[in-house]
Short mmCIF file of C-alpha atoms in Angstrom, two decimals:
data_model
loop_
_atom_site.label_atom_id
_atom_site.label_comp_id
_atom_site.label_asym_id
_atom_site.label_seq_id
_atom_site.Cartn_x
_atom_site.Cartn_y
_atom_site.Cartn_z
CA UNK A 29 97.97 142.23 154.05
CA UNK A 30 95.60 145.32 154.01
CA UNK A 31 94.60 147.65 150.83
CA UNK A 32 92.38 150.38 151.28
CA UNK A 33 90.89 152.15 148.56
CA UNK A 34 88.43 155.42 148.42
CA UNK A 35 87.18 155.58 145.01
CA UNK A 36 84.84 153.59 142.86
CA UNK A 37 85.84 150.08 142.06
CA UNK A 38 84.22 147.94 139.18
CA UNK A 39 85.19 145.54 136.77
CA UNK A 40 86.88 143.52 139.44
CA UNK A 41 88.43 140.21 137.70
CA UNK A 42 87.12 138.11 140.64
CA UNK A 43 82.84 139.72 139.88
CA UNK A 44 81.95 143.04 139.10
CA UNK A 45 80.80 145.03 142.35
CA UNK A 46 80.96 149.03 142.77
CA UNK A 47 81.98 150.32 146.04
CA UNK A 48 82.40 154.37 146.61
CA UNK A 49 82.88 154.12 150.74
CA UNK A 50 86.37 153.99 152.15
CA UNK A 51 87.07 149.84 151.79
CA UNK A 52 89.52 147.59 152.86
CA UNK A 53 90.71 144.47 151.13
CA UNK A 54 92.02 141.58 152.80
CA UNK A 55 93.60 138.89 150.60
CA UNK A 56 93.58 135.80 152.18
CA UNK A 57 94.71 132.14 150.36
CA UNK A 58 92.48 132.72 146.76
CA UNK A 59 89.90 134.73 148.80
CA UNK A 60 89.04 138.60 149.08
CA UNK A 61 87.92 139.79 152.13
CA UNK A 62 86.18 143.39 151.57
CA UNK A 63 85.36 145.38 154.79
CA UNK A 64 83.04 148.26 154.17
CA UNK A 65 81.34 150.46 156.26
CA UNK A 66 77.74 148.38 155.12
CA UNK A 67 79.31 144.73 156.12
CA UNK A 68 81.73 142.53 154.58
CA UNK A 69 81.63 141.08 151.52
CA UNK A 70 83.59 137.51 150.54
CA UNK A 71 84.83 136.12 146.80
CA UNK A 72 86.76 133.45 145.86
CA UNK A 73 89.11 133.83 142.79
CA UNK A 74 90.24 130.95 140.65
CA UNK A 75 93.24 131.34 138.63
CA UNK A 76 92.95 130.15 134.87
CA UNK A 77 94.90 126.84 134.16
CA UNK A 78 97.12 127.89 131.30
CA UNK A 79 99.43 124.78 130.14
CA UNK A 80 103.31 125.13 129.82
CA UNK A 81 106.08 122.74 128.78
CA UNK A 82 106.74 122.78 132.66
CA UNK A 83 103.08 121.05 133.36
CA UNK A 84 101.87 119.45 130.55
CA UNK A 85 101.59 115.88 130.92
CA UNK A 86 102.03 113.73 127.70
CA UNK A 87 100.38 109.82 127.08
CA UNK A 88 101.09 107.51 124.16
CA UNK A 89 97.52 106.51 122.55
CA UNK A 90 96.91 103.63 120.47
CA UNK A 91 94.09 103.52 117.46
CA UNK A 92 93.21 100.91 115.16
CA UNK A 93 92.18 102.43 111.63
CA UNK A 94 89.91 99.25 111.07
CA UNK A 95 86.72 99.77 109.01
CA UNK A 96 87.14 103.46 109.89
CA UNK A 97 86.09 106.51 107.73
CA UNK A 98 89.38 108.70 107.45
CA UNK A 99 87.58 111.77 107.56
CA UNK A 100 86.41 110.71 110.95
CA UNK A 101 89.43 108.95 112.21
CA UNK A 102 91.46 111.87 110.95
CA UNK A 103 88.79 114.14 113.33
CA UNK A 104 88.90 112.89 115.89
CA UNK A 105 93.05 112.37 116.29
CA UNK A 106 93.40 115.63 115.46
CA UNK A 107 91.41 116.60 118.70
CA UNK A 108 93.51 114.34 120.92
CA UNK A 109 96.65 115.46 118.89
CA UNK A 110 95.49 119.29 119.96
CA UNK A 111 95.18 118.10 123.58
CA UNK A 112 90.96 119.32 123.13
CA UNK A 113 89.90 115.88 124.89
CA UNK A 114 91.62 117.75 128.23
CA UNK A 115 90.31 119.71 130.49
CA UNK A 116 93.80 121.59 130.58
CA UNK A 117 93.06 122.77 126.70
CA UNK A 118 95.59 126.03 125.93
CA UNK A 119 94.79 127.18 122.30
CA UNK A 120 98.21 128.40 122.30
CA UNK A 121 100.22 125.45 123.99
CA UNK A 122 100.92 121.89 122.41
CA UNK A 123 99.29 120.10 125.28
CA UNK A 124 98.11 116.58 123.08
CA UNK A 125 98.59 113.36 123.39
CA UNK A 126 100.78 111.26 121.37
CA UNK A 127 99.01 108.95 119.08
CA UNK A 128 99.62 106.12 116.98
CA UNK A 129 97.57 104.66 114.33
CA UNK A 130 97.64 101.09 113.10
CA UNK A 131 96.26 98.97 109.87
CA UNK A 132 95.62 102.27 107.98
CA UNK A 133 95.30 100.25 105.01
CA UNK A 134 91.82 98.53 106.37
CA UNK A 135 90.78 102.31 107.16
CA UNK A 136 87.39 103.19 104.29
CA UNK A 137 86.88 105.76 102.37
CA UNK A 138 83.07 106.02 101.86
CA UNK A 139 80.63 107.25 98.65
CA UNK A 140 82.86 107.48 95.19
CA UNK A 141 86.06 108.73 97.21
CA UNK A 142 87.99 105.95 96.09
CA UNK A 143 87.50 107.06 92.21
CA UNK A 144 87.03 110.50 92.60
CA UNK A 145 89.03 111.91 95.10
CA UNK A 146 92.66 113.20 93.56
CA UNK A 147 96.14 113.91 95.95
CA UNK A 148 98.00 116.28 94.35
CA UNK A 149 101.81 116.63 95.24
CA UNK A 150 104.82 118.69 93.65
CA UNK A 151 107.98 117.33 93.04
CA UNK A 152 109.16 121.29 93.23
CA UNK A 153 111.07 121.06 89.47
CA UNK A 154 108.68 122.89 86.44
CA UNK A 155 105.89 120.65 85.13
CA UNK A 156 106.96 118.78 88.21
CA UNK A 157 103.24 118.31 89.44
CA UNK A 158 102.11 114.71 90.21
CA UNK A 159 98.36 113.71 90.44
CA UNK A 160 97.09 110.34 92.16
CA UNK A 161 93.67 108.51 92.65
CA UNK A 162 92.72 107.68 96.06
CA UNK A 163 92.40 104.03 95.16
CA UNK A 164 95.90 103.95 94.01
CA UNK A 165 97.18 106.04 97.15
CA UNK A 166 95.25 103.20 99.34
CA UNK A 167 96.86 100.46 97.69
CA UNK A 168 100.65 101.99 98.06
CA UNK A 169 100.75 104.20 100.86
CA UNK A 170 97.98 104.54 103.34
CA UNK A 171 99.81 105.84 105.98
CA UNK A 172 100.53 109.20 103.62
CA UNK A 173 96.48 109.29 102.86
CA UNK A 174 95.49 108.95 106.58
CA UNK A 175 98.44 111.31 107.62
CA UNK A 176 97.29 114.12 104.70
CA UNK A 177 93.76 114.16 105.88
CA UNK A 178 94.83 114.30 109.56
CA UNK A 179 97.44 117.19 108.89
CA UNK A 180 94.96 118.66 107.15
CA UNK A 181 92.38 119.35 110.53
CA UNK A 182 95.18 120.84 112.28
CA UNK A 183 96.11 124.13 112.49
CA UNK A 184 98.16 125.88 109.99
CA UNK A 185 101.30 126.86 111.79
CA UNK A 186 104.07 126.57 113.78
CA UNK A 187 102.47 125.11 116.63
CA UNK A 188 100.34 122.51 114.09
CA UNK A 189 103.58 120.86 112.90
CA UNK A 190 104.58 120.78 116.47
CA UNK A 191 101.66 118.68 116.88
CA UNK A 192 101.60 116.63 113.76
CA UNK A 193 105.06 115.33 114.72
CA UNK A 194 103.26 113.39 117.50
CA UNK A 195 101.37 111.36 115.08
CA UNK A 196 102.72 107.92 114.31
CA UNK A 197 100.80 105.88 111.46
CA UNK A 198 101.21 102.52 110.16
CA UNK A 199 100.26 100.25 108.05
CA UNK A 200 99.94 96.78 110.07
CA UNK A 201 99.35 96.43 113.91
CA UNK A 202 102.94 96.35 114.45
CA UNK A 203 104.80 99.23 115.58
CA UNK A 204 108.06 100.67 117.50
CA UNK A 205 106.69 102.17 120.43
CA UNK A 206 106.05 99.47 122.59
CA UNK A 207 108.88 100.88 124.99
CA UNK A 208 106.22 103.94 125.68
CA UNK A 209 103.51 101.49 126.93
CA UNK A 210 100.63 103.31 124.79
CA UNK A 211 97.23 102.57 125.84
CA UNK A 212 94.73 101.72 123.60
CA UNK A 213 91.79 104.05 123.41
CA UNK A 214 88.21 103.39 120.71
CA UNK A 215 87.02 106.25 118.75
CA UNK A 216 83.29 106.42 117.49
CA UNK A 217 82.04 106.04 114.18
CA UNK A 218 83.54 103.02 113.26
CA UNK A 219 81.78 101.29 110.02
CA UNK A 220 80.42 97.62 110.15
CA UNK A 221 82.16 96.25 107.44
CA UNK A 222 84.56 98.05 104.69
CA UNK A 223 82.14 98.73 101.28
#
């Protein structure tokens, strides 16, 4: 197929050229073909990957919280939650992984977090706001602390609970998902012993 064109052209999305002779394009497979009357002139155009329910492919992820910092455990799950570790990344498509985190209770919390960090909740009744230490929130639910600071380094909308919903955490290295055949992945920055 042949397009001919007699005026300027620039700003072309394949590289910028400016042409003011009588040209013909040629579109062949990704390429351009330009005939002019001072040669011909070839580029190659690569369409932009953008990821779709119809192409995303999904994998179950297994991490062990272990003598892990949340703040960096919670980091670096968000990325893989966002799908950022791929090179198919669409800001505005859920293309993550599934991930599931085991022995949160072992994960650390370093400096004076464990005294002087506070979760605050709301029961949603008047004077119905509740207040607790992060030593106490370690002790009875670590899932909910490692889950909080996770949901907390995603984004802040619709598509950010779509991806938070792919976050499984638990307590022990048990876990239901064994049907889903996660594979177990390492993150960096893990501590050498729990202070």
């Amino acid at each position: 197929m042949s397009y001919y064109i007699t005026k300027t052209v620039g700003g072309h999305s394949c590289g910028k050229f400016a042409l003011t002779s009588i040209v013909r394009f040629v579109i062949i497979g990704g390429s351009i073909i330009i005939n002019s009357l001072k040669g011909n002139l070839q580029m190659t155009c690569q369409k932009t990957f953008m990821a779709n329910e119809g192409n995303i492919k999904r994998e179950w992820l297994v991490v062990d919280a272990t003598d892990m910092p949340i703040g960096r455990l919670a980091s670096q799950v968000a990325m893989i939650l966002r799908g950022k570790h791929k090179p198919t990344f669409t800001p505005h498509a859920d293309a993550g992984d599934f991930v599931i985190v085991l022995n949160s209770d072992k994960a650390v919390l370093t400096g004076k977090k464990m005294t002087d960090k506070i979760y605050f909740r709301h029961t949603g009744y008047v004077g119905g706001a509740k207040y607790t230490q992060a030593k106490h929130m370690m002790e009875k639910n670590s899932d909910r602390a490692v889950e909080h600071a996770i949901k907390g380094m995603l984004p802040k909308n619709s598509l950010g609970r779509q991806m938070y919903r792919k976050l499984k955490v638990y307590k022990g290295v048990e876990h239901p998902h064994v049907a889903q055949q996660p594979r177990e992945i390492t993150l960096v920055g893990k501590r050498g012993g729990s202070k």
